């Protein structure tokens, strides 16, 4: 009896060993292969991202796969066999979130929510709560100026054991636009302690797979600073200028855009000026280069601060609002 049990044990152990070995060999040989991933920067030669991500979406509906590259030009990955759609993007961003990441066409990169007023205003003790918004934009999400983003996609990739070419090539290109705002003819600028601004009606993000702007409209805060025109050193001729990165202005080209300037004067009073939305919208929609837009405005009637107790003195934490019709 003991001899019979011993023989049975050896038989079962040998069977299990053979079964495990068979599974390992089957996986290694049939189910994956090495693939070279190359990011070709010919469409964005100036780009220098620190890291890149590759997302692959199985066409059979399986879970998306993500690979990270610390080299700008790509690298080598082990990829399960199958059919995929793929997208790539730089992953060295700080102010962006990924949403709807389970689908190739729904994958969305969105700017994160932030305060209405820039940090330069908060240093002065000015809070975003209660600051007026442009009419009709009160429900727009307030988001960061966009980080630089480069993306591309490939559809219908077949990863097979006997592939003739084991290299995937993607061509990332810039998905953000640079906006510059210049306001000349600003009255009493020397009395300003702090100034901030917002631009409304902008897209909040980008869908790399669908190659489309996010449908959500958002308001973007940006800092403004005093700047003398080139060759000028007279403070009476100073301008207000500001710059920001955006994904784009809207899906259908019909959204209205407004700039609101928030200024804190030397006496602590707070003033908000909604600039002519019609003119701002016209300049954005008719810009010769939609990726490099300059908005030039003229006329901002900042008041002189109230000193020596003269005149009506508003509470300093109340916003004085004004709508400004701009000169052309």
PDB file of C-alpha atoms in Angstrom:
ATOM      1  CA  UNK A   1       0.000   0.000   0.000  1.00  0.00           C
ATOM      2  CA  UNK A   2       2.807   2.420   0.883  1.00  0.00           C
ATOM      3  CA  UNK A   3       4.536   1.602  -2.398  1.00  0.00           C
ATOM      4  CA  UNK A   4       1.324   2.305  -4.350  1.00  0.00           C
ATOM      5  CA  UNK A   5       0.842   5.715  -2.647  1.00  0.00           C
ATOM      6  CA  UNK A   6       4.439   6.665  -3.342  1.00  0.00           C
ATOM      7  CA  UNK A   7       4.081   5.879  -7.061  1.00  0.00           C
ATOM      8  CA  UNK A   8       0.793   7.835  -7.236  1.00  0.00           C
ATOM      9  CA  UNK A   9       2.417  10.889  -5.602  1.00  0.00           C
ATOM     10  CA  UNK A  10       5.297  10.882  -8.099  1.00  0.00           C
ATOM     11  CA  UNK A  11       2.852  10.619 -10.998  1.00  0.00           C
ATOM     12  CA  UNK A  12       0.761  13.617  -9.810  1.00  0.00           C
ATOM     13  CA  UNK A  13       3.858  15.754  -9.140  1.00  0.00           C
ATOM     14  CA  UNK A  14       5.265  15.027 -12.608  1.00  0.00           C
ATOM     15  CA  UNK A  15       1.930  15.897 -14.224  1.00  0.00           C
ATOM     16  CA  UNK A  16       1.766  19.261 -12.431  1.00  0.00           C
ATOM     17  CA  UNK A  17       5.340  20.135 -13.428  1.00  0.00           C
ATOM     18  CA  UNK A  18       4.681  19.352 -17.077  1.00  0.00           C
ATOM     19  CA  UNK A  19       1.424  21.390 -16.999  1.00  0.00           C
ATOM     20  CA  UNK A  20       3.149  24.515 -15.531  1.00  0.00           C
ATOM     21  CA  UNK A  21       6.035  24.327 -17.957  1.00  0.00           C
ATOM     22  CA  UNK A  22       3.635  24.102 -20.908  1.00  0.00           C
ATOM     23  CA  UNK A  23       1.785  27.297 -19.890  1.00  0.00           C
ATOM     24  CA  UNK A  24       4.990  29.317 -19.542  1.00  0.00           C
ATOM     25  CA  UNK A  25       6.258  28.264 -22.961  1.00  0.00           C
ATOM     26  CA  UNK A  26       2.892  28.988 -24.581  1.00  0.00           C
ATOM     27  CA  UNK A  27       2.782  32.550 -23.145  1.00  0.00           C
ATOM     28  CA  UNK A  28       6.329  33.459 -24.106  1.00  0.00           C
ATOM     29  CA  UNK A  29       6.036  32.169 -27.630  1.00  0.00           C
ATOM     30  CA  UNK A  30       2.562  33.157 -28.738  1.00  0.00           C
ATOM     31  CA  UNK A  31       1.092  36.098 -26.823  1.00  0.00           C
ATOM     32  CA  UNK A  32       3.454  39.109 -26.945  1.00  0.00           C
ATOM     33  CA  UNK A  33       6.372  40.631 -28.800  1.00  0.00           C
ATOM     34  CA  UNK A  34       8.865  43.467 -28.547  1.00  0.00           C
ATOM     35  CA  UNK A  35       7.907  46.676 -30.394  1.00  0.00           C
ATOM     36  CA  UNK A  36       9.963  49.823 -31.013  1.00  0.00           C
ATOM     37  CA  UNK A  37       8.085  53.074 -30.386  1.00  0.00           C
ATOM     38  CA  UNK A  38       9.404  56.188 -32.122  1.00  0.00           C
ATOM     39  CA  UNK A  39       8.249  59.774 -31.575  1.00  0.00           C
ATOM     40  CA  UNK A  40       9.095  61.799 -34.677  1.00  0.00           C
ATOM     41  CA  UNK A  41       9.242  65.521 -33.794  1.00  0.00           C
ATOM     42  CA  UNK A  42       9.319  66.885 -37.344  1.00  0.00           C
ATOM     43  CA  UNK A  43       5.989  68.684 -36.725  1.00  0.00           C
ATOM     44  CA  UNK A  44       7.230  70.250 -33.471  1.00  0.00           C
ATOM     45  CA  UNK A  45      11.036  70.496 -33.622  1.00  0.00           C
ATOM     46  CA  UNK A  46      11.140  72.967 -30.728  1.00  0.00           C
ATOM     47  CA  UNK A  47       9.388  70.583 -28.315  1.00  0.00           C
ATOM     48  CA  UNK A  48      11.448  69.242 -25.413  1.00  0.00           C
ATOM     49  CA  UNK A  49       9.142  67.207 -23.123  1.00  0.00           C
ATOM     50  CA  UNK A  50      10.757  65.433 -20.186  1.00  0.00           C
ATOM     51  CA  UNK A  51       8.507  62.358 -20.458  1.00  0.00           C
ATOM     52  CA  UNK A  52       6.063  60.827 -22.953  1.00  0.00           C
ATOM     53  CA  UNK A  53       3.095  58.466 -22.542  1.00  0.00           C
ATOM     54  CA  UNK A  54       1.737  55.935 -25.027  1.00  0.00           C
ATOM     55  CA  UNK A  55      -1.835  54.702 -24.503  1.00  0.00           C
ATOM     56  CA  UNK A  56      -3.075  51.654 -26.423  1.00  0.00           C
ATOM     57  CA  UNK A  57      -6.770  50.775 -26.595  1.00  0.00           C
ATOM     58  CA  UNK A  58      -7.573  47.149 -27.573  1.00  0.00           C
ATOM     59  CA  UNK A  59     -10.167  47.043 -30.320  1.00  0.00           C
ATOM     60  CA  UNK A  60     -11.812  44.070 -28.650  1.00  0.00           C
ATOM     61  CA  UNK A  61     -12.786  46.323 -25.752  1.00  0.00           C
ATOM     62  CA  UNK A  62     -10.138  45.282 -23.239  1.00  0.00           C
ATOM     63  CA  UNK A  63      -8.490  47.564 -20.677  1.00  0.00           C
ATOM     64  CA  UNK A  64      -6.271  50.365 -22.019  1.00  0.00           C
ATOM     65  CA  UNK A  65      -2.511  49.884 -21.709  1.00  0.00           C
ATOM     66  CA  UNK A  66      -0.175  52.745 -20.725  1.00  0.00           C
ATOM     67  CA  UNK A  67       3.585  52.930 -21.297  1.00  0.00           C
ATOM     68  CA  UNK A  68       5.909  55.683 -20.054  1.00  0.00           C
ATOM     69  CA  UNK A  69       9.082  56.888 -21.795  1.00  0.00           C
ATOM     70  CA  UNK A  70      11.778  59.025 -20.218  1.00  0.00           C
ATOM     71  CA  UNK A  71      13.357  59.583 -23.621  1.00  0.00           C
ATOM     72  CA  UNK A  72      11.842  62.196 -25.945  1.00  0.00           C
ATOM     73  CA  UNK A  73      12.312  59.914 -28.948  1.00  0.00           C
ATOM     74  CA  UNK A  74      10.614  56.810 -27.526  1.00  0.00           C
ATOM     75  CA  UNK A  75      11.899  53.337 -26.647  1.00  0.00           C
ATOM     76  CA  UNK A  76      11.208  49.604 -26.725  1.00  0.00           C
ATOM     77  CA  UNK A  77       8.185  47.920 -25.101  1.00  0.00           C
ATOM     78  CA  UNK A  78       6.759  44.416 -24.695  1.00  0.00           C
ATOM     79  CA  UNK A  79       3.252  44.471 -26.145  1.00  0.00           C
ATOM     80  CA  UNK A  80       0.536  41.765 -26.070  1.00  0.00           C
ATOM     81  CA  UNK A  81      -0.586  40.617 -29.499  1.00  0.00           C
ATOM     82  CA  UNK A  82      -3.826  42.134 -30.766  1.00  0.00           C
ATOM     83  CA  UNK A  83      -5.413  45.047 -32.597  1.00  0.00           C
ATOM     84  CA  UNK A  84      -5.147  48.540 -31.095  1.00  0.00           C
ATOM     85  CA  UNK A  85      -5.817  52.232 -31.474  1.00  0.00           C
ATOM     86  CA  UNK A  86      -3.066  54.345 -29.916  1.00  0.00           C
ATOM     87  CA  UNK A  87      -2.436  57.903 -28.772  1.00  0.00           C
ATOM     88  CA  UNK A  88       0.608  59.611 -27.342  1.00  0.00           C
ATOM     89  CA  UNK A  89       1.093  62.776 -25.300  1.00  0.00           C
ATOM     90  CA  UNK A  90       3.742  64.362 -23.121  1.00  0.00           C
ATOM     91  CA  UNK A  91       3.202  63.410 -19.475  1.00  0.00           C
ATOM     92  CA  UNK A  92       5.373  66.093 -17.837  1.00  0.00           C
ATOM     93  CA  UNK A  93       2.417  68.426 -17.239  1.00  0.00           C
ATOM     94  CA  UNK A  94       1.332  69.674 -13.808  1.00  0.00           C
ATOM     95  CA  UNK A  95      -1.938  71.507 -14.461  1.00  0.00           C
ATOM     96  CA  UNK A  96      -3.753  68.894 -16.572  1.00  0.00           C
ATOM     97  CA  UNK A  97      -5.990  65.941 -15.718  1.00  0.00           C
ATOM     98  CA  UNK A  98      -6.939  62.890 -17.807  1.00  0.00           C
ATOM     99  CA  UNK A  99     -10.627  61.916 -17.877  1.00  0.00           C
ATOM    100  CA  UNK A 100     -12.668  59.256 -19.737  1.00  0.00           C
ATOM    101  CA  UNK A 101      -9.444  57.288 -20.216  1.00  0.00           C
ATOM    102  CA  UNK A 102     -11.177  53.980 -20.987  1.00  0.00           C
ATOM    103  CA  UNK A 103     -11.872  54.922 -24.617  1.00  0.00           C
ATOM    104  CA  UNK A 104      -9.731  56.068 -27.547  1.00  0.00           C
ATOM    105  CA  UNK A 105     -12.124  58.787 -28.737  1.00  0.00           C
ATOM    106  CA  UNK A 106     -13.366  59.764 -25.263  1.00  0.00           C
ATOM    107  CA  UNK A 107      -9.864  60.193 -23.742  1.00  0.00           C
ATOM    108  CA  UNK A 108      -9.692  63.844 -22.705  1.00  0.00           C
ATOM    109  CA  UNK A 109      -6.969  66.114 -21.349  1.00  0.00           C
ATOM    110  CA  UNK A 110      -8.500  68.892 -19.243  1.00  0.00           C
ATOM    111  CA  UNK A 111      -7.078  71.929 -17.464  1.00  0.00           C
ATOM    112  CA  UNK A 112      -7.455  71.835 -13.689  1.00  0.00           C
ATOM    113  CA  UNK A 113      -9.770  74.100 -11.728  1.00  0.00           C
ATOM    114  CA  UNK A 114      -8.133  77.139 -10.142  1.00  0.00           C
ATOM    115  CA  UNK A 115      -8.960  80.483  -8.476  1.00  0.00           C
ATOM    116  CA  UNK A 116     -10.466  83.341 -10.444  1.00  0.00           C
ATOM    117  CA  UNK A 117      -7.715  85.787  -9.439  1.00  0.00           C
ATOM    118  CA  UNK A 118      -4.004  85.135  -9.894  1.00  0.00           C
ATOM    119  CA  UNK A 119      -1.569  84.636  -7.017  1.00  0.00           C
ATOM    120  CA  UNK A 120      -0.329  88.221  -7.332  1.00  0.00           C
ATOM    121  CA  UNK A 121      -3.744  89.414  -6.151  1.00  0.00           C
ATOM    122  CA  UNK A 122      -3.995  86.935  -3.272  1.00  0.00           C
ATOM    123  CA  UNK A 123      -0.689  88.294  -1.920  1.00  0.00           C
ATOM    124  CA  UNK A 124      -2.505  91.616  -1.515  1.00  0.00           C
ATOM    125  CA  UNK A 125      -5.250  89.884   0.479  1.00  0.00           C
ATOM    126  CA  UNK A 126      -7.769  90.064  -2.378  1.00  0.00           C
ATOM    127  CA  UNK A 127     -10.032  87.014  -2.538  1.00  0.00           C
ATOM    128  CA  UNK A 128     -11.559  85.406  -5.607  1.00  0.00           C
ATOM    129  CA  UNK A 129     -14.857  84.878  -3.786  1.00  0.00           C
ATOM    130  CA  UNK A 130     -17.302  87.573  -4.793  1.00  0.00           C
ATOM    131  CA  UNK A 131     -15.220  88.913  -7.671  1.00  0.00           C
ATOM    132  CA  UNK A 132     -17.563  89.760 -10.567  1.00  0.00           C
ATOM    133  CA  UNK A 133     -17.614  87.652 -13.724  1.00  0.00           C
ATOM    134  CA  UNK A 134     -18.389  88.598 -17.319  1.00  0.00           C
ATOM    135  CA  UNK A 135     -22.127  88.437 -17.985  1.00  0.00           C
ATOM    136  CA  UNK A 136     -23.242  84.955 -18.986  1.00  0.00           C
ATOM    137  CA  UNK A 137     -20.023  83.258 -17.830  1.00  0.00           C
ATOM    138  CA  UNK A 138     -20.874  82.820 -14.162  1.00  0.00           C
ATOM    139  CA  UNK A 139     -21.222  79.031 -14.579  1.00  0.00           C
ATOM    140  CA  UNK A 140     -18.036  78.513 -16.577  1.00  0.00           C
ATOM    141  CA  UNK A 141     -15.380  76.514 -14.759  1.00  0.00           C
ATOM    142  CA  UNK A 142     -12.269  78.570 -13.921  1.00  0.00           C
ATOM    143  CA  UNK A 143      -9.175  76.691 -15.122  1.00  0.00           C
ATOM    144  CA  UNK A 144      -5.410  77.021 -15.318  1.00  0.00           C
ATOM    145  CA  UNK A 145      -3.647  78.393 -18.340  1.00  0.00           C
ATOM    146  CA  UNK A 146      -2.870  75.275 -20.383  1.00  0.00           C
ATOM    147  CA  UNK A 147       0.446  73.458 -20.045  1.00  0.00           C
ATOM    148  CA  UNK A 148       2.295  72.835 -23.291  1.00  0.00           C
ATOM    149  CA  UNK A 149       0.779  69.720 -24.854  1.00  0.00           C
ATOM    150  CA  UNK A 150       1.921  67.621 -27.818  1.00  0.00           C
ATOM    151  CA  UNK A 151      -0.160  64.671 -29.045  1.00  0.00           C
ATOM    152  CA  UNK A 152      -0.710  62.293 -31.962  1.00  0.00           C
ATOM    153  CA  UNK A 153      -2.662  59.088 -32.601  1.00  0.00           C
ATOM    154  CA  UNK A 154      -2.643  55.915 -34.695  1.00  0.00           C
ATOM    155  CA  UNK A 155      -5.637  53.728 -35.523  1.00  0.00           C
ATOM    156  CA  UNK A 156      -5.915  50.118 -36.568  1.00  0.00           C
ATOM    157  CA  UNK A 157      -2.548  48.825 -35.326  1.00  0.00           C
ATOM    158  CA  UNK A 158      -2.175  45.049 -35.669  1.00  0.00           C
ATOM    159  CA  UNK A 159       0.455  43.575 -33.346  1.00  0.00           C
ATOM    160  CA  UNK A 160       1.158  40.066 -34.672  1.00  0.00           C
ATOM    161  CA  UNK A 161       3.785  37.448 -33.938  1.00  0.00           C
ATOM    162  CA  UNK A 162       5.075  37.611 -37.536  1.00  0.00           C
ATOM    163  CA  UNK A 163       5.069  41.391 -38.059  1.00  0.00           C
ATOM    164  CA  UNK A 164       7.269  42.529 -40.947  1.00  0.00           C
ATOM    165  CA  UNK A 165       7.901  45.908 -39.259  1.00  0.00           C
ATOM    166  CA  UNK A 166       8.130  46.079 -35.476  1.00  0.00           C
ATOM    167  CA  UNK A 167       8.256  49.897 -35.225  1.00  0.00           C
ATOM    168  CA  UNK A 168       5.372  52.271 -34.391  1.00  0.00           C
ATOM    169  CA  UNK A 169       5.976  55.886 -35.423  1.00  0.00           C
ATOM    170  CA  UNK A 170       3.929  58.808 -34.070  1.00  0.00           C
ATOM    171  CA  UNK A 171       4.265  62.490 -34.978  1.00  0.00           C
ATOM    172  CA  UNK A 172       3.365  64.648 -31.959  1.00  0.00           C
ATOM    173  CA  UNK A 173       2.374  68.231 -32.654  1.00  0.00           C
ATOM    174  CA  UNK A 174       1.432  71.206 -30.498  1.00  0.00           C
ATOM    175  CA  UNK A 175      -2.165  71.318 -29.247  1.00  0.00           C
ATOM    176  CA  UNK A 176      -1.991  74.642 -27.406  1.00  0.00           C
ATOM    177  CA  UNK A 177      -2.156  78.234 -28.618  1.00  0.00           C
ATOM    178  CA  UNK A 178      -0.353  81.307 -27.309  1.00  0.00           C
ATOM    179  CA  UNK A 179      -2.429  84.421 -26.561  1.00  0.00           C
ATOM    180  CA  UNK A 180      -1.061  87.866 -25.755  1.00  0.00           C
ATOM    181  CA  UNK A 181      -3.254  90.724 -24.485  1.00  0.00           C
ATOM    182  CA  UNK A 182      -2.119  94.343 -24.847  1.00  0.00           C
ATOM    183  CA  UNK A 183      -4.125  97.228 -23.364  1.00  0.00           C
ATOM    184  CA  UNK A 184      -2.954 100.754 -24.157  1.00  0.00           C
ATOM    185  CA  UNK A 185      -4.441 104.054 -23.032  1.00  0.00           C
ATOM    186  CA  UNK A 186      -4.707 103.001 -19.376  1.00  0.00           C
ATOM    187  CA  UNK A 187      -5.489 105.926 -17.094  1.00  0.00           C
ATOM    188  CA  UNK A 188      -3.734 106.345 -13.730  1.00  0.00           C
ATOM    189  CA  UNK A 189      -1.752 103.127 -14.055  1.00  0.00           C
ATOM    190  CA  UNK A 190       0.883 104.426 -11.628  1.00  0.00           C
ATOM    191  CA  UNK A 191      -1.636 104.114  -8.787  1.00  0.00           C
ATOM    192  CA  UNK A 192      -2.241 100.408  -9.329  1.00  0.00           C
ATOM    193  CA  UNK A 193      -0.920  97.996  -6.664  1.00  0.00           C
ATOM    194  CA  UNK A 194      -2.045  94.800  -8.345  1.00  0.00           C
ATOM    195  CA  UNK A 195      -3.831  93.739 -11.514  1.00  0.00           C
ATOM    196  CA  UNK A 196      -5.184  90.465 -12.856  1.00  0.00           C
ATOM    197  CA  UNK A 197      -7.476  89.470 -15.729  1.00  0.00           C
ATOM    198  CA  UNK A 198      -9.614  86.652 -17.122  1.00  0.00           C
ATOM    199  CA  UNK A 199     -10.557  85.500 -20.617  1.00  0.00           C
ATOM    200  CA  UNK A 200     -13.852  83.618 -20.951  1.00  0.00           C
ATOM    201  CA  UNK A 201     -15.476  81.297 -23.460  1.00  0.00           C
ATOM    202  CA  UNK A 202     -12.373  79.156 -24.071  1.00  0.00           C
ATOM    203  CA  UNK A 203     -12.193  75.378 -24.456  1.00  0.00           C
ATOM    204  CA  UNK A 204     -11.100  73.588 -21.285  1.00  0.00           C
ATOM    205  CA  UNK A 205      -9.150  70.775 -22.959  1.00  0.00           C
ATOM    206  CA  UNK A 206      -8.267  68.489 -25.873  1.00  0.00           C
ATOM    207  CA  UNK A 207      -9.282  64.994 -27.020  1.00  0.00           C
ATOM    208  CA  UNK A 208      -6.152  63.424 -28.593  1.00  0.00           C
ATOM    209  CA  UNK A 209      -7.939  60.442 -30.131  1.00  0.00           C
ATOM    210  CA  UNK A 210     -10.831  62.403 -31.629  1.00  0.00           C
ATOM    211  CA  UNK A 211      -8.503  65.339 -32.436  1.00  0.00           C
ATOM    212  CA  UNK A 212     -11.085  67.816 -31.135  1.00  0.00           C
ATOM    213  CA  UNK A 213     -11.421  70.556 -28.550  1.00  0.00           C
ATOM    214  CA  UNK A 214     -13.335  69.852 -25.354  1.00  0.00           C
ATOM    215  CA  UNK A 215     -16.926  71.014 -25.546  1.00  0.00           C
ATOM    216  CA  UNK A 216     -16.777  72.541 -22.062  1.00  0.00           C
ATOM    217  CA  UNK A 217     -16.265  76.316 -22.066  1.00  0.00           C
ATOM    218  CA  UNK A 218     -14.044  77.746 -19.351  1.00  0.00           C
ATOM    219  CA  UNK A 219     -12.678  81.020 -17.979  1.00  0.00           C
ATOM    220  CA  UNK A 220      -8.884  81.384 -17.763  1.00  0.00           C
ATOM    221  CA  UNK A 221      -7.192  83.794 -15.305  1.00  0.00           C
ATOM    222  CA  UNK A 222      -3.871  85.361 -16.268  1.00  0.00           C
ATOM    223  CA  UNK A 223      -1.481  87.870 -14.737  1.00  0.00           C
ATOM    224  CA  UNK A 224      -1.057  91.344 -16.177  1.00  0.00           C
ATOM    225  CA  UNK A 225       1.903  93.679 -15.799  1.00  0.00           C
ATOM    226  CA  UNK A 226       2.919  97.213 -16.664  1.00  0.00           C
ATOM    227  CA  UNK A 227       4.990  97.459 -19.814  1.00  0.00           C
ATOM    228  CA  UNK A 228       6.321 100.485 -21.689  1.00  0.00           C
ATOM    229  CA  UNK A 229       6.157 100.366 -25.494  1.00  0.00           C
ATOM    230  CA  UNK A 230       9.490  99.653 -27.180  1.00  0.00           C
ATOM    231  CA  UNK A 231      11.687 102.755 -27.152  1.00  0.00           C
ATOM    232  CA  UNK A 232       9.513 104.483 -24.529  1.00  0.00           C
ATOM    233  CA  UNK A 233      10.584 105.257 -20.975  1.00  0.00           C
ATOM    234  CA  UNK A 234       7.706 107.589 -20.060  1.00  0.00           C
ATOM    235  CA  UNK A 235       5.443 106.003 -17.430  1.00  0.00           C
ATOM    236  CA  UNK A 236       2.504 107.939 -18.897  1.00  0.00           C
ATOM    237  CA  UNK A 237       2.695 105.649 -21.942  1.00  0.00           C
ATOM    238  CA  UNK A 238       2.765 102.345 -20.049  1.00  0.00           C
ATOM    239  CA  UNK A 239       0.526  99.522 -21.192  1.00  0.00           C
ATOM    240  CA  UNK A 240      -0.947  96.524 -19.442  1.00  0.00           C
ATOM    241  CA  UNK A 241       0.113  93.228 -21.009  1.00  0.00           C
ATOM    242  CA  UNK A 242      -0.516  89.586 -20.231  1.00  0.00           C
ATOM    243  CA  UNK A 243       0.089  86.189 -21.799  1.00  0.00           C
ATOM    244  CA  UNK A 244      -1.524  82.764 -21.506  1.00  0.00           C
ATOM    245  CA  UNK A 245      -1.702  79.338 -23.147  1.00  0.00           C
ATOM    246  CA  UNK A 246      -5.089  78.034 -24.306  1.00  0.00           C
ATOM    247  CA  UNK A 247      -6.338  74.932 -26.109  1.00  0.00           C
ATOM    248  CA  UNK A 248      -8.623  76.924 -28.394  1.00  0.00           C
ATOM    249  CA  UNK A 249     -11.535  79.296 -28.350  1.00  0.00           C
ATOM    250  CA  UNK A 250     -14.593  77.126 -29.090  1.00  0.00           C
ATOM    251  CA  UNK A 251     -15.885  74.230 -31.139  1.00  0.00           C
ATOM    252  CA  UNK A 252     -18.185  76.050 -33.542  1.00  0.00           C
ATOM    253  CA  UNK A 253     -16.627  79.534 -33.625  1.00  0.00           C
ATOM    254  CA  UNK A 254     -19.803  81.076 -32.211  1.00  0.00           C
ATOM    255  CA  UNK A 255     -18.948  81.531 -28.532  1.00  0.00           C
ATOM    256  CA  UNK A 256     -18.495  85.047 -27.197  1.00  0.00           C
ATOM    257  CA  UNK A 257     -15.323  86.003 -25.347  1.00  0.00           C
ATOM    258  CA  UNK A 258     -14.823  88.699 -22.746  1.00  0.00           C
ATOM    259  CA  UNK A 259     -11.829  90.040 -20.860  1.00  0.00           C
ATOM    260  CA  UNK A 260     -12.339  91.237 -17.301  1.00  0.00           C
ATOM    261  CA  UNK A 261      -9.547  93.285 -15.709  1.00  0.00           C
ATOM    262  CA  UNK A 262      -9.313  93.329 -11.896  1.00  0.00           C
ATOM    263  CA  UNK A 263      -7.295  96.190 -10.363  1.00  0.00           C
ATOM    264  CA  UNK A 264      -6.439  97.095  -6.786  1.00  0.00           C
ATOM    265  CA  UNK A 265      -5.485 100.759  -6.289  1.00  0.00           C
ATOM    266  CA  UNK A 266      -3.153 102.377  -3.778  1.00  0.00           C
ATOM    267  CA  UNK A 267      -6.078 103.140  -1.447  1.00  0.00           C
ATOM    268  CA  UNK A 268      -7.101  99.467  -1.388  1.00  0.00           C
ATOM    269  CA  UNK A 269     -10.226  99.867  -3.521  1.00  0.00           C
ATOM    270  CA  UNK A 270     -11.036  97.041  -5.933  1.00  0.00           C
ATOM    271  CA  UNK A 271     -12.198  97.687  -9.487  1.00  0.00           C
ATOM    272  CA  UNK A 272     -13.427  95.241 -12.154  1.00  0.00           C
ATOM    273  CA  UNK A 273     -13.710  96.260 -15.813  1.00  0.00           C
ATOM    274  CA  UNK A 274     -15.458  94.078 -18.381  1.00  0.00           C
ATOM    275  CA  UNK A 275     -13.942  95.037 -21.722  1.00  0.00           C
ATOM    276  CA  UNK A 276     -15.936  95.128 -24.936  1.00  0.00           C
ATOM    277  CA  UNK A 277     -16.773  91.446 -25.563  1.00  0.00           C
ATOM    278  CA  UNK A 278     -17.731  92.113 -29.181  1.00  0.00           C
ATOM    279  CA  UNK A 279     -14.291  93.524 -30.008  1.00  0.00           C
ATOM    280  CA  UNK A 280     -12.421  90.837 -28.043  1.00  0.00           C
ATOM    281  CA  UNK A 281     -14.409  88.113 -29.813  1.00  0.00           C
ATOM    282  CA  UNK A 282     -13.803  89.660 -33.238  1.00  0.00           C
ATOM    283  CA  UNK A 283     -10.036  89.762 -32.739  1.00  0.00           C
ATOM    284  CA  UNK A 284      -9.916  86.146 -31.555  1.00  0.00           C
ATOM    285  CA  UNK A 285     -12.096  84.752 -34.340  1.00  0.00           C
ATOM    286  CA  UNK A 286     -10.422  86.796 -37.100  1.00  0.00           C
ATOM    287  CA  UNK A 287      -6.808  86.327 -35.943  1.00  0.00           C
ATOM    288  CA  UNK A 288      -4.480  85.660 -38.917  1.00  0.00           C
ATOM    289  CA  UNK A 289      -2.771  82.885 -36.938  1.00  0.00           C
ATOM    290  CA  UNK A 290      -5.104  81.003 -34.599  1.00  0.00           C
ATOM    291  CA  UNK A 291      -2.137  79.486 -32.753  1.00  0.00           C
ATOM    292  CA  UNK A 292      -0.518  82.866 -31.994  1.00  0.00           C
ATOM    293  CA  UNK A 293      -3.173  85.447 -31.192  1.00  0.00           C
ATOM    294  CA  UNK A 294      -2.555  89.044 -30.157  1.00  0.00           C
ATOM    295  CA  UNK A 295      -5.520  90.961 -28.711  1.00  0.00           C
ATOM    296  CA  UNK A 296      -4.906  94.726 -28.847  1.00  0.00           C
ATOM    297  CA  UNK A 297      -7.269  96.970 -26.898  1.00  0.00           C
ATOM    298  CA  UNK A 298      -7.263 100.677 -26.074  1.00  0.00           C
ATOM    299  CA  UNK A 299      -8.832 102.643 -23.267  1.00  0.00           C
ATOM    300  CA  UNK A 300      -9.110 101.604 -19.619  1.00  0.00           C
ATOM    301  CA  UNK A 301     -10.366 104.397 -17.315  1.00  0.00           C
ATOM    302  CA  UNK A 302      -8.811 103.500 -13.983  1.00  0.00           C
ATOM    303  CA  UNK A 303      -9.657 106.167 -11.364  1.00  0.00           C
ATOM    304  CA  UNK A 304      -7.246 108.029  -9.121  1.00  0.00           C
ATOM    305  CA  UNK A 305      -7.229 106.648  -5.578  1.00  0.00           C
ATOM    306  CA  UNK A 306      -9.138 108.607  -2.963  1.00  0.00           C
ATOM    307  CA  UNK A 307      -6.744 110.330  -0.550  1.00  0.00           C
ATOM    308  CA  UNK A 308      -7.037 112.695   2.440  1.00  0.00           C
ATOM    309  CA  UNK A 309     -10.626 111.607   3.115  1.00  0.00           C
ATOM    310  CA  UNK A 310     -12.031 113.440   0.096  1.00  0.00           C
ATOM    311  CA  UNK A 311     -15.063 112.156  -1.759  1.00  0.00           C
ATOM    312  CA  UNK A 312     -17.004 108.926  -1.315  1.00  0.00           C
ATOM    313  CA  UNK A 313     -14.883 106.143   0.163  1.00  0.00           C
ATOM    314  CA  UNK A 314     -16.236 102.662  -0.721  1.00  0.00           C
ATOM    315  CA  UNK A 315     -15.519  99.652   1.447  1.00  0.00           C
ATOM    316  CA  UNK A 316     -12.184  98.353   0.211  1.00  0.00           C
ATOM    317  CA  UNK A 317     -13.339  94.732  -0.087  1.00  0.00           C
ATOM    318  CA  UNK A 318     -16.252  95.651  -2.395  1.00  0.00           C
ATOM    319  CA  UNK A 319     -15.772  95.454  -6.148  1.00  0.00           C
ATOM    320  CA  UNK A 320     -16.606  98.535  -8.197  1.00  0.00           C
ATOM    321  CA  UNK A 321     -17.814  97.240 -11.573  1.00  0.00           C
ATOM    322  CA  UNK A 322     -17.744  98.981 -14.957  1.00  0.00           C
ATOM    323  CA  UNK A 323     -18.330  97.898 -18.559  1.00  0.00           C
ATOM    324  CA  UNK A 324     -15.982  99.540 -21.019  1.00  0.00           C
ATOM    325  CA  UNK A 325     -16.729 100.216 -24.688  1.00  0.00           C
ATOM    326  CA  UNK A 326     -13.326 100.121 -26.326  1.00  0.00           C
ATOM    327  CA  UNK A 327     -11.923 102.550 -28.859  1.00  0.00           C
ATOM    328  CA  UNK A 328     -10.967 101.012 -32.189  1.00  0.00           C
TER     329      UNK A 328
END
